[in-house]
């Protein structure tokens, strides 16, 4: 039996934000959504989310997420205190408890699956994920022997100078034998720099306690401030771009473009510099996007060209050309081979195939037929 508990009750003081930390967005999903997604494939029997600071807001943000049990931690007296709140809901539970910090959003599903498998194979009381960092500042340091057996975790702020030189850090991801953890949880003490109950102190009370080092230290980046938020965003963006380049998308200047998890690209798409894709956008085969365009929850069929334009919640059929400097707003529907030119805004309108809206126009709540084009007067030959 497997239960997963995500610690999401903290305020996130270091973010200096009105938004609870776990609701900060990262490439279009919140931190807590990413953490929950990272263990979905394990199909846990129980999924518990520990909420506290702005609990209602955190709960409301996850209303579409099925099967979650919300457990209130009030006040928030540390990660150990957070897990103590599980003693009641998990009173009859027997099995493994996977504890995930709600601010560690880059973990791969496979890494968590491997941790669980190693834990089950060794029969340890707890197995935790660690990493070696060149700059371990801020993280808890893990003291372990050559066999991977952990004797203690000491928080950065509680470390001596000598202890700080240890570069093996605690990722905040643990697999516990729940019964054995439950037996020691009441013994946690708050004799540390923050005066809080630390979950990390339970590790020294459990034996054997083992650790598994991650190969890719980027995965365990914890987010405590906006700098770390930006670093994680960069890692996710890099992963997404690499994925799509391997799938056959050309990025002329990859680092200048941002993507979302939900965006899908066909083959032979060319993305010019400074393009941004948001939400569940779909880009068909052979499209050419950019430079300088924003595609937000839009559907583009094959061979669409977009230059310096914004396309938001709009549908564009094959062979259309958009821009430069056009805006397609929600509900704009273009049939095949339309042309939308400079300084044109289209909202909630249907444009028939082959039609042209070449310049300086607003089209709203309208229905244009097929092959609608600018009226040509009998212009002098010199025009
Ligand atoms: C924690 C670990 C540290 C580890 C680091 C990894 C402890 C004592 N320290 O430190 O060893 O290196 O994560 O990122 O656990 N939370 C609650 N209730 C609380 C306090 C926190 O639910 O009362 C939640 C927070 O919302 C957050 C998570 O627990 O999602 C971690 O809390 P945080 O304060 O960020 O701990 P760190 O200082 O990062
Ligand atoms: Mg943290």
Short mmCIF file of C-alpha atoms and ligand atoms in Angstrom, two decimals:
data_model
loop_
_atom_site.label_atom_id
_atom_site.label_comp_id
_atom_site.label_asym_id
_atom_site.label_seq_id
_atom_site.Cartn_x
_atom_site.Cartn_y
_atom_site.Cartn_z
CA UNK A 1 0.00 0.00 0.00
CA UNK A 2 1.30 3.43 -0.92
CA UNK A 3 0.25 6.81 0.43
CA UNK A 4 1.63 10.09 -0.87
CA UNK A 5 1.73 13.23 1.25
CA UNK A 6 2.63 16.60 -0.26
CA UNK A 7 3.71 19.30 2.18
CA UNK A 8 2.03 22.48 1.00
CA UNK A 9 1.08 24.37 4.16
CA UNK A 10 4.00 26.79 4.36
CA UNK A 11 3.68 30.47 3.58
CA UNK A 12 6.81 30.76 1.51
CA UNK A 13 8.05 33.85 3.35
CA UNK A 14 11.12 34.15 1.13
CA UNK A 15 8.96 34.55 -2.02
CA UNK A 16 7.66 37.87 -0.63
CA UNK A 17 4.32 37.25 -2.33
CA UNK A 18 0.60 37.37 -1.54
CA UNK A 19 0.30 34.07 -3.37
CA UNK A 20 1.02 30.92 -1.35
CA UNK A 21 4.34 29.53 -2.57
CA UNK A 22 2.93 26.26 -3.88
CA UNK A 23 0.59 28.23 -6.18
CA UNK A 24 3.40 30.05 -7.94
CA UNK A 25 3.25 29.21 -11.66
CA UNK A 26 6.00 27.43 -13.52
CA UNK A 27 5.61 27.06 -17.31
CA UNK A 28 1.84 27.31 -16.95
CA UNK A 29 1.29 24.90 -14.02
CA UNK A 30 1.51 25.61 -10.29
CA UNK A 31 4.30 24.13 -8.18
CA UNK A 32 1.89 21.84 -6.33
CA UNK A 33 0.31 20.60 -9.57
CA UNK A 34 3.75 19.67 -10.82
CA UNK A 35 4.60 17.84 -7.61
CA UNK A 36 1.32 15.91 -7.71
CA UNK A 37 1.88 15.06 -11.37
CA UNK A 38 5.34 13.70 -10.61
CA UNK A 39 3.91 10.77 -8.61
CA UNK A 40 0.66 10.16 -10.52
CA UNK A 41 1.97 7.11 -12.38
CA UNK A 42 2.65 5.33 -9.07
CA UNK A 43 -1.13 5.16 -8.55
CA UNK A 44 -1.03 5.67 -4.77
CA UNK A 45 -3.95 4.35 -2.70
CA UNK A 46 -4.06 7.63 -0.75
CA UNK A 47 -3.04 11.16 -1.78
CA UNK A 48 -2.90 13.65 1.05
CA UNK A 49 -2.14 17.31 0.74
CA UNK A 50 -1.13 19.18 3.85
CA UNK A 51 -2.48 22.70 3.64
CA UNK A 52 -2.36 25.61 6.07
CA UNK A 53 -1.39 29.06 4.83
CA UNK A 54 -4.31 30.22 2.62
CA UNK A 55 -5.59 26.65 2.73
CA UNK A 56 -8.86 27.46 0.96
CA UNK A 57 -7.08 29.04 -1.95
CA UNK A 58 -4.76 26.06 -2.34
CA UNK A 59 -7.72 23.64 -2.14
CA UNK A 60 -9.75 25.65 -4.66
CA UNK A 61 -6.86 25.61 -7.13
CA UNK A 62 -6.93 21.80 -7.09
CA UNK A 63 -10.70 21.32 -7.32
CA UNK A 64 -10.35 19.51 -10.66
CA UNK A 65 -7.75 17.11 -9.25
CA UNK A 66 -9.49 13.90 -8.22
CA UNK A 67 -8.88 11.78 -5.14
CA UNK A 68 -7.08 14.32 -2.94
CA UNK A 69 -7.52 14.39 0.85
CA UNK A 70 -6.79 17.81 2.33
CA UNK A 71 -5.29 17.80 5.80
CA UNK A 72 -5.16 21.07 7.69
CA UNK A 73 -1.99 22.09 9.55
CA UNK A 74 -2.69 25.05 11.80
CA UNK A 75 -0.38 26.74 12.79
CA UNK A 76 2.52 25.80 10.52
CA UNK A 77 5.16 24.67 12.93
CA UNK A 78 7.58 22.98 10.55
CA UNK A 79 7.78 19.99 8.21
CA UNK A 80 7.76 17.49 11.12
CA UNK A 81 4.65 19.12 12.55
CA UNK A 82 3.10 18.93 9.06
CA UNK A 83 3.60 15.15 8.91
CA UNK A 84 2.34 14.75 12.49
CA UNK A 85 -1.06 15.86 11.12
CA UNK A 86 -1.19 12.54 9.25
CA UNK A 87 -1.27 10.48 12.46
CA UNK A 88 -5.03 10.70 12.57
CA UNK A 89 -6.02 10.26 8.90
CA UNK A 90 -3.47 7.45 8.48
CA UNK A 91 -4.22 5.79 11.84
CA UNK A 92 -5.25 2.54 10.13
CA UNK A 93 -2.80 2.75 7.26
CA UNK A 94 -0.04 0.23 6.84
CA UNK A 95 2.48 0.62 4.04
CA UNK A 96 4.86 3.16 2.57
CA UNK A 97 4.42 6.88 2.93
CA UNK A 98 6.05 8.94 0.21
CA UNK A 99 6.57 12.50 1.44
CA UNK A 100 7.15 15.19 -1.18
CA UNK A 101 7.97 18.81 -0.46
CA UNK A 102 5.46 20.96 -2.31
CA UNK A 103 8.22 23.29 -3.50
CA UNK A 104 10.33 20.70 -5.38
CA UNK A 105 8.60 20.68 -8.79
CA UNK A 106 11.12 19.26 -11.27
CA UNK A 107 11.25 15.63 -10.16
CA UNK A 108 10.82 13.06 -12.90
CA UNK A 109 8.28 10.28 -12.34
CA UNK A 110 11.00 7.72 -12.97
CA UNK A 111 13.18 9.12 -10.18
CA UNK A 112 10.39 8.70 -7.65
CA UNK A 113 9.58 5.22 -8.95
CA UNK A 114 13.26 4.25 -8.56
CA UNK A 115 13.32 5.64 -5.01
CA UNK A 116 10.28 3.56 -4.09
CA UNK A 117 11.73 0.45 -5.66
CA UNK A 118 15.07 0.87 -3.84
CA UNK A 119 13.21 1.42 -0.59
CA UNK A 120 11.14 -1.74 -1.02
CA UNK A 121 14.18 -3.80 -2.01
CA UNK A 122 16.29 -2.74 0.99
CA UNK A 123 13.59 -2.92 3.67
CA UNK A 124 14.88 0.33 5.19
CA UNK A 125 12.76 2.34 7.63
CA UNK A 126 13.28 5.39 5.43
CA UNK A 127 14.95 6.06 2.08
CA UNK A 128 15.51 9.64 1.02
CA UNK A 129 16.61 11.36 -2.11
CA UNK A 130 19.89 13.29 -2.05
CA UNK A 131 22.11 15.20 -4.44
CA UNK A 132 25.67 16.50 -4.49
CA UNK A 133 25.62 20.23 -5.18
CA UNK A 134 28.55 22.52 -5.85
CA UNK A 135 26.62 25.19 -3.99
CA UNK A 136 24.56 23.49 -1.25
CA UNK A 137 23.65 26.77 0.48
CA UNK A 138 20.23 26.69 2.14
CA UNK A 139 19.68 22.92 1.97
CA UNK A 140 19.79 20.42 4.81
CA UNK A 141 23.07 18.46 4.82
CA UNK A 142 22.93 14.68 4.84
CA UNK A 143 25.52 12.73 6.81
CA UNK A 144 25.91 9.21 5.46
CA UNK A 145 28.47 6.41 5.24
CA UNK A 146 29.90 4.80 2.12
CA UNK A 147 27.09 2.19 2.10
CA UNK A 148 24.47 4.93 1.85
CA UNK A 149 23.29 4.65 5.45
CA UNK A 150 22.23 8.02 6.84
CA UNK A 151 23.02 9.01 10.42
CA UNK A 152 21.56 12.55 10.46
CA UNK A 153 20.30 15.54 8.49
CA UNK A 154 21.30 18.99 9.72
CA UNK A 155 19.63 22.11 8.35
CA UNK A 156 21.93 24.71 6.78
CA UNK A 157 21.15 27.26 9.49
CA UNK A 158 21.91 24.73 12.26
CA UNK A 159 25.21 23.52 10.71
CA UNK A 160 28.66 24.26 12.05
CA UNK A 161 31.23 25.66 9.60
CA UNK A 162 32.69 22.17 9.16
CA UNK A 163 29.26 20.61 8.57
CA UNK A 164 28.47 23.21 5.89
CA UNK A 165 31.35 21.87 3.81
CA UNK A 166 29.34 18.69 3.29
CA UNK A 167 27.87 18.98 -0.23
CA UNK A 168 25.42 16.06 0.07
CA UNK A 169 21.98 17.64 0.45
CA UNK A 170 18.48 16.51 1.35
CA UNK A 171 16.07 16.89 -1.58
CA UNK A 172 12.99 16.86 0.66
CA UNK A 173 11.65 13.62 -0.88
CA UNK A 174 11.34 10.63 1.44
CA UNK A 175 9.92 7.15 1.39
CA UNK A 176 9.01 6.05 4.93
CA UNK A 177 7.73 2.85 6.42
CA UNK A 178 4.65 4.60 7.82
CA UNK A 179 4.27 2.49 10.96
CA UNK A 180 7.88 3.06 11.99
CA UNK A 181 7.66 6.80 11.22
CA UNK A 182 4.39 7.13 13.14
CA UNK A 183 6.09 5.65 16.21
CA UNK A 184 8.80 8.36 16.30
CA UNK A 185 6.82 11.40 15.10
CA UNK A 186 5.61 12.32 18.62
CA UNK A 187 9.24 12.47 19.78
CA UNK A 188 10.29 15.37 17.49
CA UNK A 189 11.64 18.39 19.34
CA UNK A 190 11.93 22.03 18.34
CA UNK A 191 15.44 22.69 19.69
CA UNK A 192 16.74 24.24 16.46
CA UNK A 193 17.38 27.69 15.05
CA UNK A 194 13.78 28.11 13.80
CA UNK A 195 12.11 26.58 16.86
CA UNK A 196 10.14 24.26 14.57
CA UNK A 197 9.53 20.52 14.38
CA UNK A 198 11.68 19.18 11.57
CA UNK A 199 10.74 16.06 9.63
CA UNK A 200 14.43 15.65 8.91
CA UNK A 201 15.06 14.89 12.60
CA UNK A 202 12.98 11.72 12.31
CA UNK A 203 15.60 10.26 10.00
CA UNK A 204 18.17 9.98 12.82
CA UNK A 205 15.54 8.15 14.92
CA UNK A 206 14.92 5.51 12.26
CA UNK A 207 17.15 2.61 11.38
CA UNK A 208 18.22 1.71 8.83
CA UNK A 209 17.90 5.07 7.06
CA UNK A 210 19.23 4.99 3.51
CA UNK A 211 19.70 7.59 0.80
CA UNK A 212 19.69 7.47 -2.99
CA UNK A 213 21.62 10.09 -4.93
CA UNK A 214 19.95 11.54 -8.04
CA UNK A 215 21.96 11.55 -11.24
CA UNK A 216 20.59 14.90 -12.46
CA UNK A 217 20.79 17.44 -9.63
CA UNK A 218 18.48 19.84 -11.53
CA UNK A 219 15.57 17.58 -10.60
CA UNK A 220 15.70 18.34 -6.92
CA UNK A 221 15.83 22.13 -7.15
CA UNK A 222 13.75 23.48 -4.28
CA UNK A 223 12.01 26.82 -4.73
CA UNK A 224 12.24 29.21 -1.81
CA UNK A 225 12.67 32.55 -3.58
CA UNK A 226 12.16 34.17 -6.97
CA UNK A 227 15.71 33.44 -8.06
CA UNK A 228 15.14 29.72 -7.63
CA UNK A 229 11.74 30.08 -9.34
CA UNK A 230 13.46 31.58 -12.38
CA UNK A 231 16.15 28.87 -12.34
CA UNK A 232 13.49 26.15 -12.33
CA UNK A 233 11.59 27.88 -15.14
CA UNK A 234 14.81 27.82 -17.17
CA UNK A 235 15.24 24.08 -16.54
CA UNK A 236 11.65 23.29 -17.58
CA UNK A 237 11.88 25.47 -20.68
CA UNK A 238 15.09 23.76 -21.67
CA UNK A 239 13.51 20.31 -21.21
CA UNK A 240 10.48 21.31 -23.33
CA UNK A 241 12.54 22.82 -26.15
CA UNK A 242 14.90 19.82 -26.25
CA UNK A 243 11.91 17.48 -26.39
CA UNK A 244 10.35 19.29 -29.35
CA UNK A 245 13.62 19.71 -31.22
CA UNK A 246 14.02 15.93 -30.98
CA UNK A 247 10.49 15.62 -32.37
CA UNK A 248 11.41 17.60 -35.46
CA UNK A 249 10.75 21.26 -34.64
CA UNK A 250 13.37 23.83 -35.69
CA UNK A 251 14.04 26.62 -33.20
CA UNK A 252 16.19 29.31 -34.79
CA UNK A 253 17.06 30.81 -31.40
CA UNK A 254 15.79 28.31 -28.79
CA UNK A 255 16.72 30.31 -25.72
CA UNK A 256 14.50 33.23 -26.77
CA UNK A 257 11.32 31.11 -26.94
CA UNK A 258 9.11 29.74 -24.15
CA UNK A 259 6.71 26.79 -24.20
CA UNK A 260 4.06 25.21 -22.01
CA UNK A 261 3.65 21.52 -21.20
CA UNK A 262 0.37 21.41 -23.12
CA UNK A 263 1.62 22.80 -26.46
CA UNK A 264 1.87 20.29 -29.31
CA UNK A 265 3.84 20.71 -32.55
CA UNK A 266 3.66 18.83 -35.85
CA UNK A 267 6.64 18.03 -38.07
CA UNK A 268 8.84 20.54 -39.84
CA UNK A 269 7.60 23.50 -37.85
CA UNK A 270 10.03 26.43 -37.85
CA UNK A 271 9.97 28.71 -34.81
CA UNK A 272 11.77 32.00 -35.35
CA UNK A 273 13.20 33.99 -32.40
CA UNK A 274 11.08 35.36 -29.55
CA UNK A 275 7.97 33.26 -29.85
CA UNK A 276 5.91 32.13 -26.87
CA UNK A 277 3.45 29.24 -26.72
CA UNK A 278 0.97 28.98 -23.88
CA UNK A 279 -1.73 26.61 -22.72
CA UNK A 280 -2.85 23.73 -24.91
CA UNK A 281 -1.88 25.20 -28.26
CA UNK A 282 -1.63 22.92 -31.29
CA UNK A 283 0.69 23.82 -34.17
CA UNK A 284 0.28 21.81 -37.37
CA UNK A 285 2.90 20.41 -39.76
CA UNK A 286 5.03 22.85 -41.70
CA UNK A 287 3.95 25.99 -39.81
CA UNK A 288 6.31 28.92 -39.61
CA UNK A 289 5.90 30.98 -36.44
CA UNK A 290 7.58 34.28 -35.75
CA UNK A 291 9.63 36.12 -35.16
CA UNK A 292 7.96 37.79 -32.19
CA UNK A 293 4.64 35.99 -31.77
CA UNK A 294 2.44 34.80 -28.92
CA UNK A 295 0.29 31.70 -29.45
CA UNK A 296 -2.01 31.13 -26.51
CA UNK A 297 -4.44 28.18 -26.42
CA UNK A 298 -4.82 28.39 -30.18
CA UNK A 299 -5.14 25.73 -32.88
CA UNK A 300 -3.13 26.23 -36.05
CA UNK A 301 -3.56 23.68 -38.85
CA UNK A 302 -0.79 22.79 -41.33
CA UNK A 303 1.33 25.37 -43.15
CA UNK A 304 0.16 28.43 -41.25
CA UNK A 305 2.50 31.42 -41.10
CA UNK A 306 2.43 33.91 -38.24
CA UNK A 307 4.72 36.96 -38.06
CA UNK A 308 4.87 39.44 -35.15
CA UNK A 309 1.32 38.61 -34.07
CA UNK A 310 -0.84 37.43 -31.18
CA UNK A 311 -3.17 34.44 -31.60
CA UNK A 312 -5.30 33.72 -28.55
CA UNK A 313 -8.02 31.06 -28.28
CA UNK A 314 -8.47 31.17 -32.03
CA UNK A 315 -8.63 28.50 -34.73
CA UNK A 316 -6.70 28.86 -37.96
CA UNK A 317 -7.09 26.44 -40.86
CA UNK A 318 -4.31 25.33 -43.22
CA UNK A 319 -2.39 27.70 -45.41
CA UNK A 320 -3.37 30.94 -43.64
CA UNK A 321 -0.93 33.84 -43.26
CA UNK A 322 -1.20 36.09 -40.20
CA UNK A 323 0.58 39.38 -39.66
CA UNK A 324 2.73 41.24 -39.27
CA UNK A 325 1.05 42.97 -36.30
CA UNK A 326 -2.29 41.17 -36.26
CA UNK A 327 -4.28 40.02 -33.28
CA UNK A 328 -6.64 37.05 -33.36
CA UNK A 329 -8.76 37.09 -30.22
CA UNK A 330 -10.96 34.41 -28.63
CA UNK A 331 -13.47 32.92 -31.03
CA UNK A 332 -11.71 33.97 -34.23
CA UNK A 333 -12.07 31.15 -36.76
CA UNK A 334 -10.23 31.30 -40.04
CA UNK A 335 -10.95 28.82 -42.83
CA UNK A 336 -8.17 27.69 -45.19
CA UNK A 337 -5.87 30.08 -47.05
CA UNK A 338 -7.01 33.32 -45.41
CA UNK A 339 -4.74 36.31 -45.22
CA UNK A 340 -4.81 38.62 -42.18
CA UNK A 341 -2.47 41.54 -42.55
CA UNK A 342 -1.06 44.41 -40.54
CA UNK A 343 -2.97 46.15 -37.76
CA UNK A 344 -5.97 43.85 -37.97
CA UNK A 345 -7.91 42.63 -34.94
CA UNK A 346 -10.43 39.82 -35.23
CA UNK A 347 -12.70 38.73 -32.40
CA UNK A 348 -15.35 36.03 -32.30
CA UNK A 349 -15.76 35.93 -36.05
CA UNK A 350 -15.81 33.35 -38.79
CA UNK A 351 -13.77 34.12 -41.90
CA UNK A 352 -14.47 31.96 -44.95
CA UNK A 353 -11.69 30.31 -46.92
CA UNK A 354 -9.52 32.40 -49.17
CA UNK A 355 -10.71 35.69 -47.65
CA UNK A 356 -8.34 38.61 -47.13
CA UNK A 357 -8.37 41.19 -44.35
CA UNK A 358 -5.21 42.93 -45.30
CA UNK A 359 -4.90 46.04 -43.19
CA UNK A 360 -6.17 48.40 -40.51
CA UNK A 361 -9.42 46.61 -39.67
CA UNK A 362 -11.45 45.48 -36.71
CA UNK A 363 -13.72 42.51 -37.29
CA UNK A 364 -15.91 41.53 -34.35
CA UNK A 365 -18.89 39.15 -34.03
CA UNK A 366 -18.99 38.85 -37.80
CA UNK A 367 -19.36 36.16 -40.42
CA UNK A 368 -17.40 36.69 -43.62
CA UNK A 369 -18.02 34.42 -46.57
CA UNK A 370 -15.63 32.66 -48.89
CA UNK A 371 -13.00 34.59 -50.87
CA UNK A 372 -14.03 37.97 -49.48
CA UNK A 373 -11.43 40.45 -50.71
CA UNK A 374 -10.90 44.21 -50.77
CA UNK A 375 -13.09 45.93 -53.31
CA UNK A 376 -11.06 47.17 -56.20
CA UNK A 377 -12.24 50.30 -57.95
CA UNK A 378 -11.23 50.94 -61.48
CA UNK A 379 -7.98 52.41 -60.30
CA UNK A 380 -5.78 54.33 -62.70
CA UNK A 381 -3.04 52.22 -64.17
CA UNK A 382 -0.44 54.31 -62.34
CA UNK A 383 -1.61 52.97 -58.91
C1 LIG B 1 13.43 21.55 3.61
C2 LIG B 1 14.24 20.52 4.44
C3 LIG B 1 15.70 20.56 3.97
C4 LIG B 1 15.77 20.26 2.49
C5 LIG B 1 14.86 21.21 1.67
C6 LIG B 1 14.77 20.73 0.25
C7 LIG B 1 13.20 20.43 6.65
C8 LIG B 1 13.31 20.83 8.07
N1 LIG B 1 14.17 20.87 5.84
O1 LIG B 1 13.94 22.84 3.90
O2 LIG B 1 16.46 19.59 4.68
O3 LIG B 1 17.12 20.38 2.05
O4 LIG B 1 13.53 21.23 2.20
O5 LIG B 1 14.08 21.63 -0.58
O6 LIG B 1 12.27 19.73 6.30
N2 LIG B 1 5.74 23.13 4.97
C9 LIG B 1 4.55 22.77 5.56
N3 LIG B 1 4.33 23.11 6.87
C10 LIG B 1 5.27 23.76 7.60
C11 LIG B 1 6.49 24.12 6.98
C12 LIG B 1 6.70 23.79 5.67
O7 LIG B 1 3.68 22.16 4.92
O8 LIG B 1 5.00 24.03 8.78
C13 LIG B 1 5.95 22.79 3.54
C14 LIG B 1 6.22 24.02 2.68
O9 LIG B 1 5.00 24.51 2.14
C15 LIG B 1 7.14 23.45 1.60
C16 LIG B 1 7.84 22.28 2.29
O10 LIG B 1 7.10 21.98 3.45
O11 LIG B 1 6.41 22.97 0.48
C17 LIG B 1 9.28 22.60 2.68
O12 LIG B 1 9.29 23.72 3.53
P1 LIG B 1 10.44 24.83 3.47
O13 LIG B 1 10.17 25.83 4.52
O14 LIG B 1 10.58 25.32 2.08
O15 LIG B 1 11.71 23.96 3.89
P2 LIG B 1 13.22 24.23 3.46
O16 LIG B 1 13.78 25.31 4.31
O17 LIG B 1 13.30 24.41 2.01
MG1 LIG B 2 11.94 24.78 0.58
#
